[in-house]
């Protein structure tokens, strides 16, 4: 090339010709935006020439996380040029939003039901989808176990604090559905039995009371006493009709 030719001519003018052995060295380092300079010097005769070195260009490959984003707040990173750390810029990182897991709490007879949503990242929590407490039913004056005389007539009453449309009270004696209504009467009980009230919508049981057990005194003397008790109740009618007594009051 021309530079090599000029150098050869120079060598021929001043000294015996030499075969140049150029050693390159950076005399002006290039930057990201400015060209640099490289000098080639012959280590035999000292001849030299220069060439431009292309600008490096920015190499934004170093990323520093300065503030991580949260569920609700943005963060940011700083990106540095690998050639010159003074060249850098901010990169926003946007809030990630909550990541909720949901847990359903079923209603009870006394408490509302609801769904709890809890963020698995930050723990933020809220409740929604509230459900009214379940209907409840109970037998008034419930004792759990009651003992009555032979051929006693006993009436049970049920209460439902929170009624719903189409809800109805059903009575079950010894597990068998025997009727509906706020009350149920067992007439002249002769054997032990259980009674329970259920609040139902069609065939669906919405709530059920505790089961009450009724024990009936059914021994020989219990039956005898019941016989005379029933007889004494009829005495006023018998005496008026057959004996001419105006009125006899018995308990």
PDB file of N, CA and C in Angstrom, residues 30-136:
ATOM      1  N   UNK A  30      -9.971   4.668  21.826  1.00  0.00           N
ATOM      2  CA  UNK A  30     -11.321   5.029  21.399  1.00  0.00           C
ATOM      3  C   UNK A  30     -12.261   5.000  22.610  1.00  0.00           C
ATOM      4  N   UNK A  31     -13.326   5.754  22.495  1.00  0.00           N
ATOM      5  CA  UNK A  31     -14.357   5.734  23.531  1.00  0.00           C
ATOM      6  C   UNK A  31     -15.643   5.201  22.917  1.00  0.00           C
ATOM      7  N   UNK A  32     -16.707   5.268  23.709  1.00  0.00           N
ATOM      8  CA  UNK A  32     -17.982   4.766  23.186  1.00  0.00           C
ATOM      9  C   UNK A  32     -18.453   5.587  21.992  1.00  0.00           C
ATOM     10  N   UNK A  33     -18.119   6.872  21.998  1.00  0.00           N
ATOM     11  CA  UNK A  33     -18.648   7.753  20.949  1.00  0.00           C
ATOM     12  C   UNK A  33     -17.565   8.381  20.072  1.00  0.00           C
ATOM     13  N   UNK A  34     -16.291   8.319  20.488  1.00  0.00           N
ATOM     14  CA  UNK A  34     -15.216   8.970  19.717  1.00  0.00           C
ATOM     15  C   UNK A  34     -14.230   7.924  19.197  1.00  0.00           C
ATOM     16  N   UNK A  35     -13.704   8.191  17.953  1.00  0.00           N
ATOM     17  CA  UNK A  35     -12.708   7.282  17.388  1.00  0.00           C
ATOM     18  C   UNK A  35     -11.391   7.450  18.130  1.00  0.00           C
ATOM     19  N   UNK A  36     -10.603   6.414  18.072  1.00  0.00           N
ATOM     20  CA  UNK A  36      -9.273   6.472  18.661  1.00  0.00           C
ATOM     21  C   UNK A  36      -8.207   6.431  17.570  1.00  0.00           C
ATOM     22  N   UNK A  37      -6.952   6.258  17.982  1.00  0.00           N
ATOM     23  CA  UNK A  37      -5.843   6.243  17.012  1.00  0.00           C
ATOM     24  C   UNK A  37      -4.871   5.141  17.395  1.00  0.00           C
ATOM     25  N   UNK A  38      -4.397   4.427  16.348  1.00  0.00           N
ATOM     26  CA  UNK A  38      -3.418   3.372  16.533  1.00  0.00           C
ATOM     27  C   UNK A  38      -2.171   3.732  15.714  1.00  0.00           C
ATOM     28  N   UNK A  39      -1.015   3.692  16.343  1.00  0.00           N
ATOM     29  CA  UNK A  39       0.240   4.020  15.658  1.00  0.00           C
ATOM     30  C   UNK A  39       1.027   2.731  15.425  1.00  0.00           C
ATOM     31  N   UNK A  40       1.486   2.578  14.175  1.00  0.00           N
ATOM     32  CA  UNK A  40       2.284   1.414  13.780  1.00  0.00           C
ATOM     33  C   UNK A  40       3.728   1.883  13.612  1.00  0.00           C
ATOM     34  N   UNK A  41       4.644   1.356  14.353  1.00  0.00           N
ATOM     35  CA  UNK A  41       6.049   1.809  14.339  1.00  0.00           C
ATOM     36  C   UNK A  41       6.958   0.628  14.005  1.00  0.00           C
ATOM     37  N   UNK A  42       7.858   0.890  13.028  1.00  0.00           N
ATOM     38  CA  UNK A  42       8.816  -0.148  12.647  1.00  0.00           C
ATOM     39  C   UNK A  42       9.899  -0.218  13.713  1.00  0.00           C
ATOM     40  N   UNK A  43      10.088  -1.396  14.245  1.00  0.00           N
ATOM     41  CA  UNK A  43      11.086  -1.528  15.306  1.00  0.00           C
ATOM     42  C   UNK A  43      12.509  -1.695  14.764  1.00  0.00           C
ATOM     43  N   UNK A  44      12.629  -1.590  13.400  1.00  0.00           N
ATOM     44  CA  UNK A  44      13.971  -1.654  12.796  1.00  0.00           C
ATOM     45  C   UNK A  44      14.472  -0.259  12.453  1.00  0.00           C
ATOM     46  N   UNK A  45      13.569   0.472  11.722  1.00  0.00           N
ATOM     47  CA  UNK A  45      14.005   1.803  11.278  1.00  0.00           C
ATOM     48  C   UNK A  45      13.258   2.942  11.915  1.00  0.00           C
ATOM     49  N   UNK A  46      12.238   2.642  12.670  1.00  0.00           N
ATOM     50  CA  UNK A  46      11.498   3.699  13.346  1.00  0.00           C
ATOM     51  C   UNK A  46      10.413   4.322  12.510  1.00  0.00           C
ATOM     52  N   UNK A  47      10.241   3.883  11.294  1.00  0.00           N
ATOM     53  CA  UNK A  47       9.162   4.438  10.471  1.00  0.00           C
ATOM     54  C   UNK A  47       7.817   4.149  11.159  1.00  0.00           C
ATOM     55  N   UNK A  48       6.842   5.060  10.985  1.00  0.00           N
ATOM     56  CA  UNK A  48       5.546   4.885  11.637  1.00  0.00           C
ATOM     57  C   UNK A  48       4.429   5.501  10.808  1.00  0.00           C
ATOM     58  N   UNK A  49       3.272   5.070  11.075  1.00  0.00           N
ATOM     59  CA  UNK A  49       2.059   5.663  10.493  1.00  0.00           C
ATOM     60  C   UNK A  49       0.909   5.384  11.456  1.00  0.00           C
ATOM     61  N   UNK A  50      -0.188   6.106  11.248  1.00  0.00           N
ATOM     62  CA  UNK A  50      -1.333   5.972  12.159  1.00  0.00           C
ATOM     63  C   UNK A  50      -2.595   5.578  11.405  1.00  0.00           C
ATOM     64  N   UNK A  51      -3.508   4.973  12.170  1.00  0.00           N
ATOM     65  CA  UNK A  51      -4.819   4.624  11.628  1.00  0.00           C
ATOM     66  C   UNK A  51      -5.889   4.889  12.706  1.00  0.00           C
ATOM     67  N   UNK A  52      -7.054   5.252  12.238  1.00  0.00           N
ATOM     68  CA  UNK A  52      -8.159   5.461  13.165  1.00  0.00           C
ATOM     69  C   UNK A  52      -8.677   4.114  13.707  1.00  0.00           C
ATOM     70  N   UNK A  53      -9.131   4.173  14.930  1.00  0.00           N
ATOM     71  CA  UNK A  53      -9.785   3.009  15.554  1.00  0.00           C
ATOM     72  C   UNK A  53     -11.246   3.376  15.784  1.00  0.00           C
ATOM     73  N   UNK A  54     -12.125   2.552  15.313  1.00  0.00           N
ATOM     74  CA  UNK A  54     -13.558   2.862  15.414  1.00  0.00           C
ATOM     75  C   UNK A  54     -13.989   3.049  16.875  1.00  0.00           C
ATOM     76  N   UNK A  55     -14.953   3.959  17.031  1.00  0.00           N
ATOM     77  CA  UNK A  55     -15.556   4.142  18.358  1.00  0.00           C
ATOM     78  C   UNK A  55     -16.154   2.814  18.827  1.00  0.00           C
ATOM     79  N   UNK A  56     -16.104   2.603  20.101  1.00  0.00           N
ATOM     80  CA  UNK A  56     -16.545   1.323  20.649  1.00  0.00           C
ATOM     81  C   UNK A  56     -18.060   1.136  20.598  1.00  0.00           C
ATOM     82  N   UNK A  57     -18.787   2.231  20.735  1.00  0.00           N
ATOM     83  CA  UNK A  57     -20.241   2.118  20.885  1.00  0.00           C
ATOM     84  C   UNK A  57     -20.586   1.674  22.303  1.00  0.00           C
ATOM     85  N   UNK A  58     -21.778   2.013  22.712  1.00  0.00           N
ATOM     86  CA  UNK A  58     -22.183   1.671  24.081  1.00  0.00           C
ATOM     87  C   UNK A  58     -22.506   0.183  24.196  1.00  0.00           C
ATOM     88  N   UNK A  59     -22.126  -0.401  25.308  1.00  0.00           N
ATOM     89  CA  UNK A  59     -22.439  -1.800  25.614  1.00  0.00           C
ATOM     90  C   UNK A  59     -23.160  -1.832  26.959  1.00  0.00           C
ATOM     91  N   UNK A  60     -24.496  -1.656  26.869  1.00  0.00           N
ATOM     92  CA  UNK A  60     -25.274  -1.595  28.107  1.00  0.00           C
ATOM     93  C   UNK A  60     -25.613  -3.017  28.563  1.00  0.00           C
ATOM     94  N   UNK A  61     -24.676  -3.640  29.157  1.00  0.00           N
ATOM     95  CA  UNK A  61     -24.852  -5.036  29.561  1.00  0.00           C
ATOM     96  C   UNK A  61     -24.766  -5.238  31.069  1.00  0.00           C
ATOM     97  N   UNK A  62     -24.532  -4.180  31.797  1.00  0.00           N
ATOM     98  CA  UNK A  62     -24.430  -4.298  33.254  1.00  0.00           C
ATOM     99  C   UNK A  62     -25.700  -3.707  33.865  1.00  0.00           C
ATOM    100  N   UNK A  63     -26.454  -4.544  34.541  1.00  0.00           N
ATOM    101  CA  UNK A  63     -27.731  -4.122  35.117  1.00  0.00           C
ATOM    102  C   UNK A  63     -27.656  -4.256  36.635  1.00  0.00           C
ATOM    103  N   UNK A  64     -27.943  -3.172  37.305  1.00  0.00           N
ATOM    104  CA  UNK A  64     -27.967  -3.165  38.772  1.00  0.00           C
ATOM    105  C   UNK A  64     -29.400  -2.962  39.244  1.00  0.00           C
ATOM    106  N   UNK A  65     -29.909  -3.886  40.055  1.00  0.00           N
ATOM    107  CA  UNK A  65     -31.259  -3.762  40.602  1.00  0.00           C
ATOM    108  C   UNK A  65     -31.194  -2.842  41.811  1.00  0.00           C
ATOM    109  N   UNK A  66     -31.790  -1.683  41.691  1.00  0.00           N
ATOM    110  CA  UNK A  66     -31.718  -0.701  42.767  1.00  0.00           C
ATOM    111  C   UNK A  66     -32.915  -0.795  43.714  1.00  0.00           C
ATOM    112  N   UNK A  67     -34.088  -1.044  43.160  1.00  0.00           N
ATOM    113  CA  UNK A  67     -35.279  -1.186  44.002  1.00  0.00           C
ATOM    114  C   UNK A  67     -36.224  -2.173  43.333  1.00  0.00           C
ATOM    115  N   UNK A  68     -36.465  -3.264  44.017  1.00  0.00           N
ATOM    116  CA  UNK A  68     -37.365  -4.264  43.455  1.00  0.00           C
ATOM    117  C   UNK A  68     -38.807  -3.751  43.505  1.00  0.00           C
ATOM    118  N   UNK A  69     -39.611  -4.107  42.516  1.00  0.00           N
ATOM    119  CA  UNK A  69     -41.026  -3.713  42.572  1.00  0.00           C
ATOM    120  C   UNK A  69     -41.765  -4.553  43.603  1.00  0.00           C
ATOM    121  N   UNK A  70     -42.806  -3.995  44.162  1.00  0.00           N
ATOM    122  CA  UNK A  70     -43.660  -4.741  45.078  1.00  0.00           C
ATOM    123  C   UNK A  70     -45.008  -4.975  44.398  1.00  0.00           C
ATOM    124  N   UNK A  71     -45.943  -5.486  45.148  1.00  0.00           N
ATOM    125  CA  UNK A  71     -47.264  -5.724  44.562  1.00  0.00           C
ATOM    126  C   UNK A  71     -47.944  -4.423  44.143  1.00  0.00           C
ATOM    127  N   UNK A  72     -47.630  -3.339  44.858  1.00  0.00           N
ATOM    128  CA  UNK A  72     -48.339  -2.080  44.612  1.00  0.00           C
ATOM    129  C   UNK A  72     -47.435  -0.919  44.197  1.00  0.00           C
ATOM    130  N   UNK A  73     -46.117  -1.056  44.335  1.00  0.00           N
ATOM    131  CA  UNK A  73     -45.211   0.046  44.027  1.00  0.00           C
ATOM    132  C   UNK A  73     -44.184  -0.372  42.981  1.00  0.00           C
ATOM    133  N   UNK A  74     -43.846   0.589  42.111  1.00  0.00           N
ATOM    134  CA  UNK A  74     -42.850   0.336  41.069  1.00  0.00           C
ATOM    135  C   UNK A  74     -41.440   0.292  41.663  1.00  0.00           C
ATOM    136  N   UNK A  75     -40.543  -0.384  40.981  1.00  0.00           N
ATOM    137  CA  UNK A  75     -39.127  -0.366  41.327  1.00  0.00           C
ATOM    138  C   UNK A  75     -38.345   0.204  40.152  1.00  0.00           C
ATOM    139  N   UNK A  76     -37.006   0.090  40.187  1.00  0.00           N
ATOM    140  CA  UNK A  76     -36.220   0.529  39.047  1.00  0.00           C
ATOM    141  C   UNK A  76     -34.854  -0.143  39.073  1.00  0.00           C
ATOM    142  N   UNK A  77     -34.288  -0.275  37.885  1.00  0.00           N
ATOM    143  CA  UNK A  77     -32.928  -0.779  37.704  1.00  0.00           C
ATOM    144  C   UNK A  77     -32.077   0.311  37.069  1.00  0.00           C
ATOM    145  N   UNK A  78     -30.743   0.245  37.255  1.00  0.00           N
ATOM    146  CA  UNK A  78     -29.810   1.123  36.544  1.00  0.00           C
ATOM    147  C   UNK A  78     -28.997   0.251  35.594  1.00  0.00           C
ATOM    148  N   UNK A  79     -28.967   0.672  34.330  1.00  0.00           N
ATOM    149  CA  UNK A  79     -28.218  -0.054  33.305  1.00  0.00           C
ATOM    150  C   UNK A  79     -26.943   0.736  32.996  1.00  0.00           C
ATOM    151  N   UNK A  80     -25.786   0.096  33.147  1.00  0.00           N
ATOM    152  CA  UNK A  80     -24.496   0.746  32.935  1.00  0.00           C
ATOM    153  C   UNK A  80     -23.865   0.261  31.637  1.00  0.00           C
ATOM    154  N   UNK A  81     -23.104   1.173  31.007  1.00  0.00           N
ATOM    155  CA  UNK A  81     -22.292   0.798  29.854  1.00  0.00           C
ATOM    156  C   UNK A  81     -21.041   0.074  30.354  1.00  0.00           C
ATOM    157  N   UNK A  82     -20.748  -1.058  29.756  1.00  0.00           N
ATOM    158  CA  UNK A  82     -19.597  -1.841  30.187  1.00  0.00           C
ATOM    159  C   UNK A  82     -18.278  -1.134  29.909  1.00  0.00           C
ATOM    160  N   UNK A  83     -18.251  -0.211  28.915  1.00  0.00           N
ATOM    161  CA  UNK A  83     -17.030   0.502  28.572  1.00  0.00           C
ATOM    162  C   UNK A  83     -16.812   1.741  29.434  1.00  0.00           C
ATOM    163  N   UNK A  84     -17.922   2.327  29.856  1.00  0.00           N
ATOM    164  CA  UNK A  84     -17.812   3.571  30.615  1.00  0.00           C
ATOM    165  C   UNK A  84     -18.989   3.646  31.569  1.00  0.00           C
ATOM    166  N   UNK A  85     -18.735   3.409  32.844  1.00  0.00           N
ATOM    167  CA  UNK A  85     -19.799   3.335  33.822  1.00  0.00           C
ATOM    168  C   UNK A  85     -20.517   4.657  34.032  1.00  0.00           C
ATOM    169  N   UNK A  86     -19.907   5.742  33.515  1.00  0.00           N
ATOM    170  CA  UNK A  86     -20.596   7.032  33.655  1.00  0.00           C
ATOM    171  C   UNK A  86     -21.781   7.123  32.705  1.00  0.00           C
ATOM    172  N   UNK A  87     -21.791   6.252  31.717  1.00  0.00           N
ATOM    173  CA  UNK A  87     -22.944   6.193  30.814  1.00  0.00           C
ATOM    174  C   UNK A  87     -23.926   5.178  31.377  1.00  0.00           C
ATOM    175  N   UNK A  88     -25.087   5.650  31.837  1.00  0.00           N
ATOM    176  CA  UNK A  88     -26.091   4.769  32.424  1.00  0.00           C
ATOM    177  C   UNK A  88     -27.463   5.410  32.314  1.00  0.00           C
ATOM    178  N   UNK A  89     -28.477   4.621  32.534  1.00  0.00           N
ATOM    179  CA  UNK A  89     -29.841   5.144  32.520  1.00  0.00           C
ATOM    180  C   UNK A  89     -30.726   4.253  33.394  1.00  0.00           C
ATOM    181  N   UNK A  90     -31.862   4.830  33.790  1.00  0.00           N
ATOM    182  CA  UNK A  90     -32.795   4.108  34.667  1.00  0.00           C
ATOM    183  C   UNK A  90     -33.820   3.349  33.827  1.00  0.00           C
ATOM    184  N   UNK A  91     -34.162   2.183  34.307  1.00  0.00           N
ATOM    185  CA  UNK A  91     -35.233   1.386  33.694  1.00  0.00           C
ATOM    186  C   UNK A  91     -36.265   1.079  34.778  1.00  0.00           C
ATOM    187  N   UNK A  92     -37.487   1.611  34.634  1.00  0.00           N
ATOM    188  CA  UNK A  92     -38.504   1.310  35.655  1.00  0.00           C
ATOM    189  C   UNK A  92     -38.944  -0.143  35.561  1.00  0.00           C
ATOM    190  N   UNK A  93     -39.236  -0.722  36.714  1.00  0.00           N
ATOM    191  CA  UNK A  93     -39.838  -2.055  36.775  1.00  0.00           C
ATOM    192  C   UNK A  93     -41.183  -1.893  37.472  1.00  0.00           C
ATOM    193  N   UNK A  94     -42.209  -2.362  36.847  1.00  0.00           N
ATOM    194  CA  UNK A  94     -43.556  -2.023  37.273  1.00  0.00           C
ATOM    195  C   UNK A  94     -44.083  -2.971  38.354  1.00  0.00           C
ATOM    196  N   UNK A  95     -44.978  -2.427  39.167  1.00  0.00           N
ATOM    197  CA  UNK A  95     -45.595  -3.204  40.249  1.00  0.00           C
ATOM    198  C   UNK A  95     -46.199  -4.492  39.679  1.00  0.00           C
ATOM    199  N   UNK A  96     -46.020  -5.557  40.404  1.00  0.00           N
ATOM    200  CA  UNK A  96     -46.438  -6.869  39.907  1.00  0.00           C
ATOM    201  C   UNK A  96     -47.922  -7.135  40.123  1.00  0.00           C
ATOM    202  N   UNK A  97     -48.551  -6.409  41.043  1.00  0.00           N
ATOM    203  CA  UNK A  97     -49.936  -6.720  41.390  1.00  0.00           C
ATOM    204  C   UNK A  97     -49.978  -7.883  42.372  1.00  0.00           C
ATOM    205  N   UNK A  98     -51.088  -7.983  43.102  1.00  0.00           N
ATOM    206  CA  UNK A  98     -51.209  -9.041  44.102  1.00  0.00           C
ATOM    207  C   UNK A  98     -51.468 -10.394  43.446  1.00  0.00           C
ATOM    208  N   UNK A  99     -51.015 -11.433  44.119  1.00  0.00           N
ATOM    209  CA  UNK A  99     -51.292 -12.812  43.703  1.00  0.00           C
ATOM    210  C   UNK A  99     -52.040 -13.478  44.854  1.00  0.00           C
ATOM    211  N   UNK A 100     -53.354 -13.553  44.707  1.00  0.00           N
ATOM    212  CA  UNK A 100     -54.187 -13.994  45.833  1.00  0.00           C
ATOM    213  C   UNK A 100     -54.504 -15.489  45.782  1.00  0.00           C
ATOM    214  N   UNK A 101     -54.435 -16.103  46.946  1.00  0.00           N
ATOM    215  CA  UNK A 101     -55.010 -17.429  47.176  1.00  0.00           C
ATOM    216  C   UNK A 101     -56.318 -17.222  47.932  1.00  0.00           C
ATOM    217  N   UNK A 102     -57.330 -18.001  47.593  1.00  0.00           N
ATOM    218  CA  UNK A 102     -58.646 -17.814  48.202  1.00  0.00           C
ATOM    219  C   UNK A 102     -59.033 -19.023  49.044  1.00  0.00           C
ATOM    220  N   UNK A 103     -59.572 -18.737  50.208  1.00  0.00           N
ATOM    221  CA  UNK A 103     -60.032 -19.790  51.120  1.00  0.00           C
ATOM    222  C   UNK A 103     -61.474 -19.473  51.525  1.00  0.00           C
ATOM    223  N   UNK A 104     -62.356 -20.446  51.352  1.00  0.00           N
ATOM    224  CA  UNK A 104     -63.773 -20.261  51.671  1.00  0.00           C
ATOM    225  C   UNK A 104     -64.043 -20.748  53.095  1.00  0.00           C
ATOM    226  N   UNK A 105     -64.661 -19.880  53.889  1.00  0.00           N
ATOM    227  CA  UNK A 105     -65.121 -20.255  55.224  1.00  0.00           C
ATOM    228  C   UNK A 105     -66.632 -20.430  55.161  1.00  0.00           C
ATOM    229  N   UNK A 106     -67.095 -21.630  55.421  1.00  0.00           N
ATOM    230  CA  UNK A 106     -68.526 -21.921  55.302  1.00  0.00           C
ATOM    231  C   UNK A 106     -69.298 -21.256  56.442  1.00  0.00           C
ATOM    232  N   UNK A 107     -70.534 -20.864  56.187  1.00  0.00           N
ATOM    233  CA  UNK A 107     -71.343 -20.287  57.263  1.00  0.00           C
ATOM    234  C   UNK A 107     -71.732 -21.350  58.283  1.00  0.00           C
ATOM    235  N   UNK A 108     -71.990 -20.914  59.488  1.00  0.00           N
ATOM    236  CA  UNK A 108     -72.513 -21.798  60.523  1.00  0.00           C
ATOM    237  C   UNK A 108     -73.892 -21.290  60.923  1.00  0.00           C
ATOM    238  N   UNK A 109     -74.454 -21.899  61.938  1.00  0.00           N
ATOM    239  CA  UNK A 109     -75.772 -21.447  62.393  1.00  0.00           C
ATOM    240  C   UNK A 109     -75.716 -20.065  63.032  1.00  0.00           C
ATOM    241  N   UNK A 110     -74.536 -19.670  63.500  1.00  0.00           N
ATOM    242  CA  UNK A 110     -74.418 -18.386  64.214  1.00  0.00           C
ATOM    243  C   UNK A 110     -73.519 -17.371  63.510  1.00  0.00           C
ATOM    244  N   UNK A 111     -72.678 -17.814  62.572  1.00  0.00           N
ATOM    245  CA  UNK A 111     -71.715 -16.921  61.940  1.00  0.00           C
ATOM    246  C   UNK A 111     -71.881 -16.899  60.423  1.00  0.00           C
ATOM    247  N   UNK A 112     -71.587 -15.733  59.831  1.00  0.00           N
ATOM    248  CA  UNK A 112     -71.597 -15.618  58.380  1.00  0.00           C
ATOM    249  C   UNK A 112     -70.505 -16.485  57.742  1.00  0.00           C
ATOM    250  N   UNK A 113     -70.732 -16.863  56.513  1.00  0.00           N
ATOM    251  CA  UNK A 113     -69.677 -17.452  55.702  1.00  0.00           C
ATOM    252  C   UNK A 113     -69.030 -16.365  54.857  1.00  0.00           C
ATOM    253  N   UNK A 114     -67.827 -16.604  54.373  1.00  0.00           N
ATOM    254  CA  UNK A 114     -67.133 -15.601  53.569  1.00  0.00           C
ATOM    255  C   UNK A 114     -65.941 -16.255  52.875  1.00  0.00           C
ATOM    256  N   UNK A 115     -65.369 -15.513  51.924  1.00  0.00           N
ATOM    257  CA  UNK A 115     -64.155 -15.961  51.238  1.00  0.00           C
ATOM    258  C   UNK A 115     -63.025 -15.011  51.603  1.00  0.00           C
ATOM    259  N   UNK A 116     -61.894 -15.567  52.042  1.00  0.00           N
ATOM    260  CA  UNK A 116     -60.721 -14.771  52.400  1.00  0.00           C
ATOM    261  C   UNK A 116     -59.692 -14.877  51.287  1.00  0.00           C
ATOM    262  N   UNK A 117     -59.269 -13.712  50.781  1.00  0.00           N
ATOM    263  CA  UNK A 117     -58.253 -13.660  49.731  1.00  0.00           C
ATOM    264  C   UNK A 117     -56.955 -13.128  50.357  1.00  0.00           C
ATOM    265  N   UNK A 118     -55.867 -13.908  50.260  1.00  0.00           N
ATOM    266  CA  UNK A 118     -54.591 -13.524  50.861  1.00  0.00           C
ATOM    267  C   UNK A 118     -53.503 -13.549  49.802  1.00  0.00           C
ATOM    268  N   UNK A 119     -52.759 -12.432  49.683  1.00  0.00           N
ATOM    269  CA  UNK A 119     -51.674 -12.349  48.710  1.00  0.00           C
ATOM    270  C   UNK A 119     -50.515 -13.223  49.177  1.00  0.00           C
ATOM    271  N   UNK A 120     -50.050 -14.107  48.305  1.00  0.00           N
ATOM    272  CA  UNK A 120     -48.948 -15.008  48.650  1.00  0.00           C
ATOM    273  C   UNK A 120     -47.606 -14.290  48.676  1.00  0.00           C
ATOM    274  N   UNK A 121     -47.570 -13.046  48.170  1.00  0.00           N
ATOM    275  CA  UNK A 121     -46.309 -12.301  48.107  1.00  0.00           C
ATOM    276  C   UNK A 121     -46.150 -11.385  49.312  1.00  0.00           C
ATOM    277  N   UNK A 122     -47.165 -10.548  49.557  1.00  0.00           N
ATOM    278  CA  UNK A 122     -47.009  -9.530  50.605  1.00  0.00           C
ATOM    279  C   UNK A 122     -47.926  -9.748  51.809  1.00  0.00           C
ATOM    280  N   UNK A 123     -48.850 -10.698  51.706  1.00  0.00           N
ATOM    281  CA  UNK A 123     -49.722 -10.976  52.839  1.00  0.00           C
ATOM    282  C   UNK A 123     -50.968 -10.113  52.910  1.00  0.00           C
ATOM    283  N   UNK A 124     -51.164  -9.211  51.954  1.00  0.00           N
ATOM    284  CA  UNK A 124     -52.380  -8.400  51.943  1.00  0.00           C
ATOM    285  C   UNK A 124     -53.599  -9.319  51.911  1.00  0.00           C
ATOM    286  N   UNK A 125     -54.649  -8.946  52.634  1.00  0.00           N
ATOM    287  CA  UNK A 125     -55.801  -9.838  52.748  1.00  0.00           C
ATOM    288  C   UNK A 125     -57.093  -9.040  52.789  1.00  0.00           C
ATOM    289  N   UNK A 126     -58.140  -9.633  52.223  1.00  0.00           N
ATOM    290  CA  UNK A 126     -59.469  -9.033  52.335  1.00  0.00           C
ATOM    291  C   UNK A 126     -60.513 -10.143  52.224  1.00  0.00           C
ATOM    292  N   UNK A 127     -61.739  -9.830  52.638  1.00  0.00           N
ATOM    293  CA  UNK A 127     -62.839 -10.789  52.605  1.00  0.00           C
ATOM    294  C   UNK A 127     -63.968 -10.273  51.733  1.00  0.00           C
ATOM    295  N   UNK A 128     -64.648 -11.194  51.068  1.00  0.00           N
ATOM    296  CA  UNK A 128     -65.830 -10.850  50.303  1.00  0.00           C
ATOM    297  C   UNK A 128     -66.717 -12.090  50.210  1.00  0.00           C
ATOM    298  N   UNK A 129     -67.719 -12.017  49.336  1.00  0.00           N
ATOM    299  CA  UNK A 129     -68.649 -13.141  49.126  1.00  0.00           C
ATOM    300  C   UNK A 129     -69.256 -13.610  50.450  1.00  0.00           C
ATOM    301  N   UNK A 130     -69.780 -12.647  51.206  1.00  0.00           N
ATOM    302  CA  UNK A 130     -70.366 -12.994  52.499  1.00  0.00           C
ATOM    303  C   UNK A 130     -71.675 -13.772  52.306  1.00  0.00           C
ATOM    304  N   UNK A 131     -71.879 -14.761  53.147  1.00  0.00           N
ATOM    305  CA  UNK A 131     -73.072 -15.600  53.093  1.00  0.00           C
ATOM    306  C   UNK A 131     -73.749 -15.555  54.461  1.00  0.00           C
ATOM    307  N   UNK A 132     -75.071 -15.396  54.453  1.00  0.00           N
ATOM    308  CA  UNK A 132     -75.802 -15.328  55.712  1.00  0.00           C
ATOM    309  C   UNK A 132     -75.625 -16.616  56.516  1.00  0.00           C
ATOM    310  N   UNK A 133     -75.723 -16.522  57.845  1.00  0.00           N
ATOM    311  CA  UNK A 133     -75.655 -17.743  58.661  1.00  0.00           C
ATOM    312  C   UNK A 133     -76.709 -18.754  58.222  1.00  0.00           C
ATOM    313  N   UNK A 134     -76.419 -20.013  58.445  1.00  0.00           N
ATOM    314  CA  UNK A 134     -77.361 -21.066  58.093  1.00  0.00           C
ATOM    315  C   UNK A 134     -78.610 -20.977  58.979  1.00  0.00           C
ATOM    316  N   UNK A 135     -79.741 -21.453  58.445  1.00  0.00           N
ATOM    317  CA  UNK A 135     -80.914 -21.527  59.320  1.00  0.00           C
ATOM    318  C   UNK A 135     -80.621 -22.438  60.507  1.00  0.00           C
ATOM    319  N   UNK A 136     -81.229 -22.127  61.622  1.00  0.00           N
ATOM    320  CA  UNK A 136     -81.058 -22.959  62.816  1.00  0.00           C
ATOM    321  C   UNK A 136     -82.438 -23.332  63.331  1.00  0.00           C
TER     322      UNK A 136
END
